[in-house]
Coordinates of C-alpha atoms in Angstrom, one line a residue:
Chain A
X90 CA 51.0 -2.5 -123.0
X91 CA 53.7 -5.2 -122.3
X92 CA 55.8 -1.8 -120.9
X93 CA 53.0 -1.5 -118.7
X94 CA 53.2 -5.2 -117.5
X95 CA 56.7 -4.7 -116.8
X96 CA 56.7 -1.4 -114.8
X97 CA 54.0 -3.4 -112.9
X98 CA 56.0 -6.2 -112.1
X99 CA 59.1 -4.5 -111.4
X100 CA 57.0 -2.3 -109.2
X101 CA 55.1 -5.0 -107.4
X102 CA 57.1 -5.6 -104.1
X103 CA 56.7 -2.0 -103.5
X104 CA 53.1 -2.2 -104.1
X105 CA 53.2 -5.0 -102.2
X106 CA 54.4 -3.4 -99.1
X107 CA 51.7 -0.3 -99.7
X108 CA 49.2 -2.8 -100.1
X109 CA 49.7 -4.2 -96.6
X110 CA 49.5 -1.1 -95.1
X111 CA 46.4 -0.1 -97.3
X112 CA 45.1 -2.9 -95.4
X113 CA 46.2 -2.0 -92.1
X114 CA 44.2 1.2 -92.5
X115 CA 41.4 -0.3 -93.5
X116 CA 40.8 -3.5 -91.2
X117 CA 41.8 -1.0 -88.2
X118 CA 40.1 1.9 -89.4
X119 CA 36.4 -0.7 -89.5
X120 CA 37.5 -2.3 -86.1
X121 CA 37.5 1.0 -84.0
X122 CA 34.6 2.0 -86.5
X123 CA 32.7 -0.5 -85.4
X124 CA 33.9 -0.7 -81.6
X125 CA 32.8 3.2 -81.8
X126 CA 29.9 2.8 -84.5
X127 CA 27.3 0.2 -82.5
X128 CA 27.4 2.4 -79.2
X129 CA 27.0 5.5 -80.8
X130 CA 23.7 4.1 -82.5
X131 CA 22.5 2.1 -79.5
X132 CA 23.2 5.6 -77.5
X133 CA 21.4 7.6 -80.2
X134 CA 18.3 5.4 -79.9
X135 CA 18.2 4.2 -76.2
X136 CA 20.2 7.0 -74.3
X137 CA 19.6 10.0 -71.7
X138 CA 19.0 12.9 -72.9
X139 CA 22.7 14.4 -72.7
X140 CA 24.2 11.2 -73.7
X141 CA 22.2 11.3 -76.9
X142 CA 23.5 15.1 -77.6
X143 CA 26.5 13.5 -77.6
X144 CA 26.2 10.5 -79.6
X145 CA 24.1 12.9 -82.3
X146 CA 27.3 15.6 -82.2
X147 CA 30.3 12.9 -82.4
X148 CA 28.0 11.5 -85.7
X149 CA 27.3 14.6 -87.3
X150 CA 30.5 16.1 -87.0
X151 CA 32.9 13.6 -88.9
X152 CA 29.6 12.6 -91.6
X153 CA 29.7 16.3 -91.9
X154 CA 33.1 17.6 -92.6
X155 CA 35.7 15.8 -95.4
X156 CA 37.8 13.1 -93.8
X157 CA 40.9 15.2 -95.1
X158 CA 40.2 17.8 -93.3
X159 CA 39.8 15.3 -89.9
X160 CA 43.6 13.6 -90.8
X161 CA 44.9 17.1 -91.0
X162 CA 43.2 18.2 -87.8
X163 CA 44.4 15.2 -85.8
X164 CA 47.9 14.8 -87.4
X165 CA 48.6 18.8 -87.6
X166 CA 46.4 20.3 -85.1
X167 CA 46.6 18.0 -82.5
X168 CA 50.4 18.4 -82.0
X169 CA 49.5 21.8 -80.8
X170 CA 47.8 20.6 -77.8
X171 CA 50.5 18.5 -76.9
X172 CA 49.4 15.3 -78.4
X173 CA 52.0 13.9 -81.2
X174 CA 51.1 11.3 -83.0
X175 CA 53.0 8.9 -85.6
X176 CA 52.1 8.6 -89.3
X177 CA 50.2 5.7 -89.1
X178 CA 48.5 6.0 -85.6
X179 CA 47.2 9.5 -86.5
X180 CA 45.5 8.0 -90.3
X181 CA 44.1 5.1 -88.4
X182 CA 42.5 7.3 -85.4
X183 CA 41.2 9.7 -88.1
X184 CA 39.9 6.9 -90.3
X185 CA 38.7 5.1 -87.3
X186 CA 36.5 8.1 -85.7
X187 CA 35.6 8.8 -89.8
X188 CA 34.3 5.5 -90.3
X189 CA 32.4 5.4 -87.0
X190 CA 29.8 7.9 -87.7
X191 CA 28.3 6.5 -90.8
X192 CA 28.8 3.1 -89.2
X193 CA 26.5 4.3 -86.4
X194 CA 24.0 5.2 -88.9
X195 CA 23.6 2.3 -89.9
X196 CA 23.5 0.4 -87.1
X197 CA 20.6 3.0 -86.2
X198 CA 18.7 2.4 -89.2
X199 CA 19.0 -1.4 -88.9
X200 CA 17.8 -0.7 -85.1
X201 CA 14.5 1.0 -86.0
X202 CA 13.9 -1.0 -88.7
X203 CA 13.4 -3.6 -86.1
X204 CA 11.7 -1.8 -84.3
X205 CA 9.5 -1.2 -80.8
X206 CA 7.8 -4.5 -80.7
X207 CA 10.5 -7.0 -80.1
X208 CA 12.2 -4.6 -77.2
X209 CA 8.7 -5.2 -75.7
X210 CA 8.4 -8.6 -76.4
X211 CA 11.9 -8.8 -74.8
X212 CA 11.3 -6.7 -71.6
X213 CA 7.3 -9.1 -71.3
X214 CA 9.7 -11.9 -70.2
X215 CA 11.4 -9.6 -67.6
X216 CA 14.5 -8.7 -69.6
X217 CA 15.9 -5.5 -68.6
X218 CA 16.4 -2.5 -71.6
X219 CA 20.1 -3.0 -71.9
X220 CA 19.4 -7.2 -71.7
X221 CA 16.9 -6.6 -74.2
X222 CA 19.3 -4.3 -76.2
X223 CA 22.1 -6.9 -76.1
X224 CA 20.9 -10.4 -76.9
X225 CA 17.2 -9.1 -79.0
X226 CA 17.7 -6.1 -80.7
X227 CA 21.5 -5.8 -81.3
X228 CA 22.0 -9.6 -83.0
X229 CA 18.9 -9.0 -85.4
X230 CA 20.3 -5.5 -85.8
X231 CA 24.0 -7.0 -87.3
X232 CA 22.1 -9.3 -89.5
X233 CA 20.0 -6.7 -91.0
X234 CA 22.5 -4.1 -91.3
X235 CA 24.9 -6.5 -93.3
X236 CA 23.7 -5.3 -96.8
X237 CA 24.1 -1.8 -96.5
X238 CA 27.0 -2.1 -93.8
X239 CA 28.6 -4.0 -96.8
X240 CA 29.6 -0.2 -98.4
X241 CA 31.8 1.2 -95.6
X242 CA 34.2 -1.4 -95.9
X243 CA 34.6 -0.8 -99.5
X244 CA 34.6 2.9 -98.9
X245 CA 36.9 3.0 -96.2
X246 CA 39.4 1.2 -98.4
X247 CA 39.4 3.7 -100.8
X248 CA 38.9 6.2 -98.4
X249 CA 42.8 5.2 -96.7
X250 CA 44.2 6.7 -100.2
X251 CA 43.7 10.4 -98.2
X252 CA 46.8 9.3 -95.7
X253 CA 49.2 9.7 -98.7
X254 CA 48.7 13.7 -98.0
X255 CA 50.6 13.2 -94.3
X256 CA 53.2 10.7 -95.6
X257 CA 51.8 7.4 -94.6
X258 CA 53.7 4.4 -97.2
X259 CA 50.3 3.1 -98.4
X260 CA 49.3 2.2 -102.1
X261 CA 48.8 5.6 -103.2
X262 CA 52.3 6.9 -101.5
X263 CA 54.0 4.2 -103.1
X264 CA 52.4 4.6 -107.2
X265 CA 53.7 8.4 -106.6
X266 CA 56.8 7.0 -105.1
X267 CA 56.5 4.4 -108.5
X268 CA 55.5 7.4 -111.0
X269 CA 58.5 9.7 -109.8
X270 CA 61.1 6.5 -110.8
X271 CA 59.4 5.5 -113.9
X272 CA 58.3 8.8 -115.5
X273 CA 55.1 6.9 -116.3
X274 CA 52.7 8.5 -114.1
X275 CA 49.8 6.9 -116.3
X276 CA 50.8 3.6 -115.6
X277 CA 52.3 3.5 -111.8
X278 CA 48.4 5.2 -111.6
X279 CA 46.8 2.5 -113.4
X280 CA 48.8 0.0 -111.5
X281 CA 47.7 1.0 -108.1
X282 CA 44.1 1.2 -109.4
X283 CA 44.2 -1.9 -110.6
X284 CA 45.2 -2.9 -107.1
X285 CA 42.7 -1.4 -105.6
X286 CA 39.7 -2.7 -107.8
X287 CA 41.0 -6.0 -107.2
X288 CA 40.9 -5.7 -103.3
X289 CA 38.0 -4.2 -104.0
X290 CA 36.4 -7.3 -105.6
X291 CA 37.8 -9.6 -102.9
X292 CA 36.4 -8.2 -100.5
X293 CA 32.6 -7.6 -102.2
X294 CA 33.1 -11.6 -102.6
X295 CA 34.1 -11.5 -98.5
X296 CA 31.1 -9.7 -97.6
X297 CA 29.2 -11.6 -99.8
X298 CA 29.9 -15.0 -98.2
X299 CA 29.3 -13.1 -94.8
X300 CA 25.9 -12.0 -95.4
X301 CA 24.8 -15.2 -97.2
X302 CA 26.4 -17.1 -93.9
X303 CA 24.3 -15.2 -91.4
X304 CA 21.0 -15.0 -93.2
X305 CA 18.0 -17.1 -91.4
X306 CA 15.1 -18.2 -92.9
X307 CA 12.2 -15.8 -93.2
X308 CA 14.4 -12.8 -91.9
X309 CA 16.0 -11.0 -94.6
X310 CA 14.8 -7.3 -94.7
X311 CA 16.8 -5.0 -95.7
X312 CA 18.0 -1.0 -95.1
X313 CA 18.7 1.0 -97.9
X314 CA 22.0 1.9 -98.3
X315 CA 22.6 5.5 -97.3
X316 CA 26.0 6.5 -97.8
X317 CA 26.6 7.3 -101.4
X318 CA 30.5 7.5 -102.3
Chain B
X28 CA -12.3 -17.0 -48.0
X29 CA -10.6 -17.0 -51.0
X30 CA -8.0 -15.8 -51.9
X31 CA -7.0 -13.3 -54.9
X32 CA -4.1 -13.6 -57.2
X33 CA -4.5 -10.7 -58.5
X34 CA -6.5 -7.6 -57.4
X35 CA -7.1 -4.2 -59.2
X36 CA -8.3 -1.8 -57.4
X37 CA -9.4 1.1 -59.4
X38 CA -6.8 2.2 -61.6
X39 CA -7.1 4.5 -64.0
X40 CA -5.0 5.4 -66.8
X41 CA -5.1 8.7 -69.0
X42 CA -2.8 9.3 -72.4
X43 CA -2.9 13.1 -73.1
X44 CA -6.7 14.0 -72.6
X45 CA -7.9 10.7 -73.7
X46 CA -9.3 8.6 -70.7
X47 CA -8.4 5.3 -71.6
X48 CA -9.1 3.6 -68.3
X49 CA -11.7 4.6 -65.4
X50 CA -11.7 3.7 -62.3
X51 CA -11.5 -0.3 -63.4
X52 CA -11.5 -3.0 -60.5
X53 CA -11.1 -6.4 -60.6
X54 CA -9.7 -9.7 -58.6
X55 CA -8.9 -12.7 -59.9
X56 CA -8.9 -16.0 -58.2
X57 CA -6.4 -18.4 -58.4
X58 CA -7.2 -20.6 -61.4
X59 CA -9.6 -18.5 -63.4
X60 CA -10.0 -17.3 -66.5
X61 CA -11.4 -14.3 -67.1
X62 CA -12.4 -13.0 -70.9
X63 CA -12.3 -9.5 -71.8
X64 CA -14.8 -8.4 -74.4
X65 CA -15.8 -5.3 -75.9
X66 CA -15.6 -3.2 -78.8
X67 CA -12.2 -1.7 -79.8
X68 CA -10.5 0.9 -78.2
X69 CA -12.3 0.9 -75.2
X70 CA -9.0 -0.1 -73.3
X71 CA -8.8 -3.6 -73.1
X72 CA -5.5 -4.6 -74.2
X73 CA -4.7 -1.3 -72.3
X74 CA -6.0 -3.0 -69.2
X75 CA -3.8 -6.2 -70.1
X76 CA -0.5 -4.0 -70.2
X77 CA -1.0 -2.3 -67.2
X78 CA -1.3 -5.7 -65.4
X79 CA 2.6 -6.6 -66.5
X80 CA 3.3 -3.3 -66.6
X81 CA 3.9 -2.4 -70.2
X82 CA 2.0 0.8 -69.6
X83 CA 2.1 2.5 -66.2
X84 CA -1.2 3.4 -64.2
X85 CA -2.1 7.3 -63.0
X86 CA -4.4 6.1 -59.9
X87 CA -5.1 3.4 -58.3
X88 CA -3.0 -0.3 -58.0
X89 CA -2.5 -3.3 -58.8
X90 CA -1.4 -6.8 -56.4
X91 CA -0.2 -9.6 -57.5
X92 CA 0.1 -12.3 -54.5
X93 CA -1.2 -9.5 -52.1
X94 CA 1.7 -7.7 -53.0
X95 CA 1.2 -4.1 -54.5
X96 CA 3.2 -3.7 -57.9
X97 CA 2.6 -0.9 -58.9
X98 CA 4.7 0.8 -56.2
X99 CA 8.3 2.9 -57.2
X100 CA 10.6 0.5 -55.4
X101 CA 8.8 -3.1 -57.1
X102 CA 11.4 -4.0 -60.1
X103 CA 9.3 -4.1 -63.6
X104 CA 11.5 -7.3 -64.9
X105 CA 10.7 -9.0 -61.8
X106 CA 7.0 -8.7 -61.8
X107 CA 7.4 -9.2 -65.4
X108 CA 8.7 -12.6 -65.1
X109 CA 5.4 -13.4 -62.9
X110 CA 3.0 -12.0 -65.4
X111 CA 3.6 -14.0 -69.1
X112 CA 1.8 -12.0 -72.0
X113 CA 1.1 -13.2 -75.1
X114 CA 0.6 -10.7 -77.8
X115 CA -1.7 -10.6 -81.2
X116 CA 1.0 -10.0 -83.5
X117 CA 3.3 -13.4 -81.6
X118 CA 6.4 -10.9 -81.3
X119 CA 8.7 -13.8 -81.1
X120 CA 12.6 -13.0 -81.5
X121 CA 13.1 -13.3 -85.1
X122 CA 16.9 -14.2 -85.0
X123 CA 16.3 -17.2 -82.9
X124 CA 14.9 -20.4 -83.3
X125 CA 11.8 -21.6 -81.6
X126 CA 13.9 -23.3 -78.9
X127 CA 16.1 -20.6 -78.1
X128 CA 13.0 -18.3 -78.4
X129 CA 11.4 -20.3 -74.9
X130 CA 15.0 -20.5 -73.8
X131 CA 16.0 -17.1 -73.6
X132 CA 14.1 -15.7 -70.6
X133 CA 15.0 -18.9 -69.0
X134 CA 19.0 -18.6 -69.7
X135 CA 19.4 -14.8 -69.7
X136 CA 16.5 -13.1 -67.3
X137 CA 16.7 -16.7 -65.2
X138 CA 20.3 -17.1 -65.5
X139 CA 19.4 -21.3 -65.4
X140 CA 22.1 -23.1 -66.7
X141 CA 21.9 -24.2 -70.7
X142 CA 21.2 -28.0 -70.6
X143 CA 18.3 -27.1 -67.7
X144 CA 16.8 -24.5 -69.7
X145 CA 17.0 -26.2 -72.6
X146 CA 15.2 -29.3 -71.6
X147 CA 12.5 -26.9 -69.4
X148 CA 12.2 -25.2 -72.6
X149 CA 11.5 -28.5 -74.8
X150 CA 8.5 -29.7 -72.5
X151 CA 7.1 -26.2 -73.1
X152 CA 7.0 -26.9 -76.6
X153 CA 6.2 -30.5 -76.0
X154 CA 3.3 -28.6 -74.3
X155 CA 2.1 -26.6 -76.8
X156 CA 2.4 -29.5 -79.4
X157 CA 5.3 -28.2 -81.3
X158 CA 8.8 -30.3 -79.9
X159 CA 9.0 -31.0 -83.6
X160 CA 9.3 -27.4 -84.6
X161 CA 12.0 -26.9 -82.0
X162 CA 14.8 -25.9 -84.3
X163 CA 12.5 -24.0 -86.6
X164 CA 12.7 -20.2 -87.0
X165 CA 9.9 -18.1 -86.9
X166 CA 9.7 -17.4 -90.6
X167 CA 9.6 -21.0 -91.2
X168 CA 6.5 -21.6 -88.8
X169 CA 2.7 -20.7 -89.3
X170 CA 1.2 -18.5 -87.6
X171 CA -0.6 -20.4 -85.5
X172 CA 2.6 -22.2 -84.6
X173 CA 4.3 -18.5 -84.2
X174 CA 1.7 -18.1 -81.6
X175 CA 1.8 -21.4 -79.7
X176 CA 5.8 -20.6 -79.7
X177 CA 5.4 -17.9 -77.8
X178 CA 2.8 -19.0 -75.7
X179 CA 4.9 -21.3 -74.9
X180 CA 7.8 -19.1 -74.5
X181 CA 5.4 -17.2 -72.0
X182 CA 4.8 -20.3 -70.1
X183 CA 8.5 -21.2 -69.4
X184 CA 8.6 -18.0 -67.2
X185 CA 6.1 -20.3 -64.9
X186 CA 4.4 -17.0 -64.7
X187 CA 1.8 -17.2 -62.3
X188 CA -1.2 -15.0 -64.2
X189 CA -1.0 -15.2 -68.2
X190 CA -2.2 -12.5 -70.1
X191 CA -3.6 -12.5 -73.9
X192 CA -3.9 -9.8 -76.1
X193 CA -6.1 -10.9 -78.9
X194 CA -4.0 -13.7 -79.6
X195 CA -5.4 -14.9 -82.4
X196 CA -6.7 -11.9 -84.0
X197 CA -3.9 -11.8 -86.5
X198 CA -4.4 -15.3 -87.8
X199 CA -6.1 -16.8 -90.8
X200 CA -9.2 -18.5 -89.7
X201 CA -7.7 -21.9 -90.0
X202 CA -4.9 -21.8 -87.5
X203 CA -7.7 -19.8 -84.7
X204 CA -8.4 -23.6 -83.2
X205 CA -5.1 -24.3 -82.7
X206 CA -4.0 -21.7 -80.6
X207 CA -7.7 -22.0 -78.9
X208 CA -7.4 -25.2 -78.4
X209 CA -4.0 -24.7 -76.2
X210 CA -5.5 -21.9 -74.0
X211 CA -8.1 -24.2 -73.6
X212 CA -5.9 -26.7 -72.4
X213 CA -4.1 -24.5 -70.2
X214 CA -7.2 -23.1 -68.4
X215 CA -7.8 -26.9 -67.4
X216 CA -4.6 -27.1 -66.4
X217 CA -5.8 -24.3 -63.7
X218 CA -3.8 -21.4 -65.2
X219 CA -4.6 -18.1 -64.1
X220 CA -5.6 -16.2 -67.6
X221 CA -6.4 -13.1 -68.7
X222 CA -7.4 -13.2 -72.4
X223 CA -8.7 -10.2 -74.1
X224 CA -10.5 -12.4 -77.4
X225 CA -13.8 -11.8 -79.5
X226 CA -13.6 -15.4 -79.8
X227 CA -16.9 -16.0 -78.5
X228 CA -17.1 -19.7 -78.3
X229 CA -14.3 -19.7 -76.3
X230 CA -15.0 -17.3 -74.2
X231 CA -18.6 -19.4 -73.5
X232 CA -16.9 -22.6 -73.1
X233 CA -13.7 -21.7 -71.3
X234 CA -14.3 -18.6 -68.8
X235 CA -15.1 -18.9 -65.9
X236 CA -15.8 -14.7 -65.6
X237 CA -16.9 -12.6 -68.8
X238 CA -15.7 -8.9 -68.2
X239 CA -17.6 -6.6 -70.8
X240 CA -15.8 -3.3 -71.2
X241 CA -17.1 0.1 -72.9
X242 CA -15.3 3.4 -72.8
X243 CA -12.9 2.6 -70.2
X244 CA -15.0 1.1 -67.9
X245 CA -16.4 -2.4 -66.9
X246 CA -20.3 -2.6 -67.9
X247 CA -21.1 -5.8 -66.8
X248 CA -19.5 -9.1 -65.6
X249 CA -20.5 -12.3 -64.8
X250 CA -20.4 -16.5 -65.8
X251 CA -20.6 -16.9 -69.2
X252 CA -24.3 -17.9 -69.5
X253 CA -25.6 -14.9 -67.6
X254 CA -23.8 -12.4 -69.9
X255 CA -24.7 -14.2 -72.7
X256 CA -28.4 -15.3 -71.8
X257 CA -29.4 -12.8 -69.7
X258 CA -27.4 -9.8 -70.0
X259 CA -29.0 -6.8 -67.6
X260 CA -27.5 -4.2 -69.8
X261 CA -28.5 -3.0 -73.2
X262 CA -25.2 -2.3 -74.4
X263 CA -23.7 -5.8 -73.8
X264 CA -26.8 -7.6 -75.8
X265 CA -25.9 -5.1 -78.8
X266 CA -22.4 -5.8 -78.9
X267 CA -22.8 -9.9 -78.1
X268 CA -25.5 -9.6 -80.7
X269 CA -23.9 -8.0 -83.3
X270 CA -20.3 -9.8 -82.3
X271 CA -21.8 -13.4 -82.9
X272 CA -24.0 -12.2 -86.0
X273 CA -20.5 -11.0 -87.0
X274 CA -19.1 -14.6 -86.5
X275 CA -22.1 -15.8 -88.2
X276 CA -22.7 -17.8 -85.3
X277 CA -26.4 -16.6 -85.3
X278 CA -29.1 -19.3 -84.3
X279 CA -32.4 -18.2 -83.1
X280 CA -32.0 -20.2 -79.5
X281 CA -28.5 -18.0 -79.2
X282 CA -29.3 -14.6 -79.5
X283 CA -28.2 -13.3 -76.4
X284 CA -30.5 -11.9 -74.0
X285 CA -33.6 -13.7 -75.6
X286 CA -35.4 -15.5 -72.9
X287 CA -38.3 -16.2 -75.0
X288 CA -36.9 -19.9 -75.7

């Protein structure tokens, strides 16, 4: 045990440094989730015709097929069309576009749940759809959607371990990087999972405080959770 | 001659083979309140949405001011900000307090600056009694204060016809006076209203027009005490009769259509 305490602090700048990037991956990987998540859902619901084929394909394609497979295709397969991309661009693209699609489903489930009446309560005062869409439906929308939004984060985090496979310095690179030194692949692994639980835990307690922040009185319903990981 | 604030001239409205609307016409003077009776699904609250144009009409139009609005080129929000409705289940924005719930239309749809639309928005509530609840939401607020919120919501619009849709059809029988009691305050006021109600004390009290509707069609209209004291159809004393006995209302001077007293 008190090896294990010592490969762990003698590794811990390293993880230090994958840790960060871990990070990186993750807080970018939500942000152009997101950016990409709530028009997707908002298209799904409220768009043409064609725009919804769209919305419905760019969803179903990266829930449906393993986010390996989508780092690969955009870090390998790209290339070949004359688009290069860096390490760490390419795994944030990849995890960003991954994470969008089942954060557009659950912005769409929190959008139904609140359903027809208050987009015609809105548009009774003379609000037009997208007003409607904007200041009604979309702000009762990120309020209900905060409990079961509250997975992807958590997730995606462990979901960033996948850019290890295209060479990306993140937590997992560096426990192998750790292991291959030590000869103690059991604990550089244990290490880094360590790491991760306790990111993990921080930010359960983040969106904890987040959710309990913007709940208002007499509003709390909530969406299933749909994405099981 | 006077002069019609609104005017619906027969309009009809079908939803798959289902006639929900036939051929209905109706003005409404400046100032008068007109109740809607009649037994359920016979396209009264259908009636009410065509008006702001919630549901669009097959045949037929509609004018508010004179001016036709049912036409392609008239803008929906526009008219809608005319036409205030007031629905059974309250429908007020659940994320927003009752303040910013009379403010909204006023700030976003009016595009009035904050501190104007807020103080517009407090003598609404001042008007339907409820400044006090102004920083409420509406989870914290009764239902009858749900409803007078977005009456008053409605009102902010300074609409100049308001509809009701059975406003207080969803409430417990001891919050009904309160919401009654600000329509009826708003019909002195000289408010144009349309209220579809089986609140039939009101609709005695307050109307000026009773508009009796079966099957898609008007059967009878008139002033309160001829449609309720001398009816000249059949089918409006059976439904008045068995709506007050219903209410348990029922004195033997009130039954409708009895001249005998």
């Amino acid at each position: 045990m008190s090896e294990w305490f010592t490969l762990f602090s003698n590794s811990l700048p390293e993880f230090w440094k994958g840790t960060l990037i871990t990070l990186l991956l993750t807080s970018t990987g939500l942000g152009i989730g997101f950016l990409l998540g709530i028009p997707a859902a908002v298209i799904r619901i409220y768009g043409s015709k064609y725009l919804r084929w769209l919305a419905i394909g760019y969803i179903e394609l990266f829930r449906g097929t393993p986010a390996l497979v989508q780092l690969f295709v955009i870090y390998y397969g790209l290339p070949d069309m004359g688009i290069t991309l860096d390490r760490i661009p390419a795994a944030i693209i990849a995890l960003g576009l991954n994470s969008g699609a089942y954060q557009a489903e659950y912005f769409r489930s929190a959008i139904q749940a609140i359903g027809h009446d208050q987009m015609m309560a809105a548009r009774a005062i003379g609000m037009s759809r997208i007003k409607a869409i904007w200041n009604i439906i979309l702000p009762q929308a990120m309020r209900l959607v905060i409990p079961a939004w509250s997975n992807e984060p958590v997730s995606l985090l462990k979901t960033t371990a996948i850019a290890f496979l295209i060479a990306v310095p993140d937590l997992m690179t560096k426990a192998k990087m750790v292991a291959t030194r030590t000869y103690d692949p059991i604990g550089a692994y244990l290490a880094v999972a360590v790491i991760y639980l306790i990111l993990v835990v921080i930010l359960t307690a983040i969106l904890e405080y987040i959710s309990r922040k913007s709940r208002i009185p007499g509003f709390d319903l909530e969406i299933e959770a749909q994405r099981s990981t | 001659m006077d002069k019609y604030i609104l005017e619906i001239q027969n309009i009809s409205k079908r939803y798959g083979g289902n006639v929900i609307l036939k051929d209905i016409s109706l003005n409404v003077r400046e100032g008068d309140t007109v109740v809607i009776i009649g037994p359920s699904g016979t396209g009264k609250s259908t009636l009410l949405r065509c008006i702001n144009l919630l549901t669009r009409i097959d045949t037929g139009k509609i004018l508010l001011d004179g001016k036709d609005i049912t036409t392609k080129n008239v803008s929906e929000d526009e008219v809608r900000q005319h036409v205030g409705m007031v629905f059974q289940n309250f429908l007020l924005f659940n994320h927003l307090t009752a303040l910013d719930n009379v403010m909204i239309g006023l700030t976003k749809v009016r595009k009035m600056p904050a501190n104007q639309a807020k103080e517009k928005a407090m003598q609404e509530l001042r008007r339907v009694g409820l400044a006090d609840r102004a920083s409420h939401y509406p989870g914290q607020l009764s239902g009858g204060q749900q409803q007078r919120v977005a009456i008053a919501r409605a009102l902010a619009m300074d609409p100049r016809v308001m509809l009701f849709d059975e406003p207080t059809s969803a409430l417990d029988p001891e919050l009904i006076g309160e919401v009654l009691e600000v329509m009826r305050k708003l019909a002195e006021e000289g408010m144009t209203m349309l209220c579809v109600t089986h609140e039939m004390g009101f609709a005695r009290e307050v109307a000026d027009r009773i508009i009796f509707m079966e099957h898609g069609v008007i059967v009878e209209e008139g002033p309160p005490a001829e449609l309720f004291y001398r009816p000249k159809f059949e089918r409006t004393r059976e439904f008045l009769w068995k709506i007050t006995e219903l209410y348990g209302k029922h004195k033997d001077e009130e039954k409708p259509g009895d001249t005998s007293t």
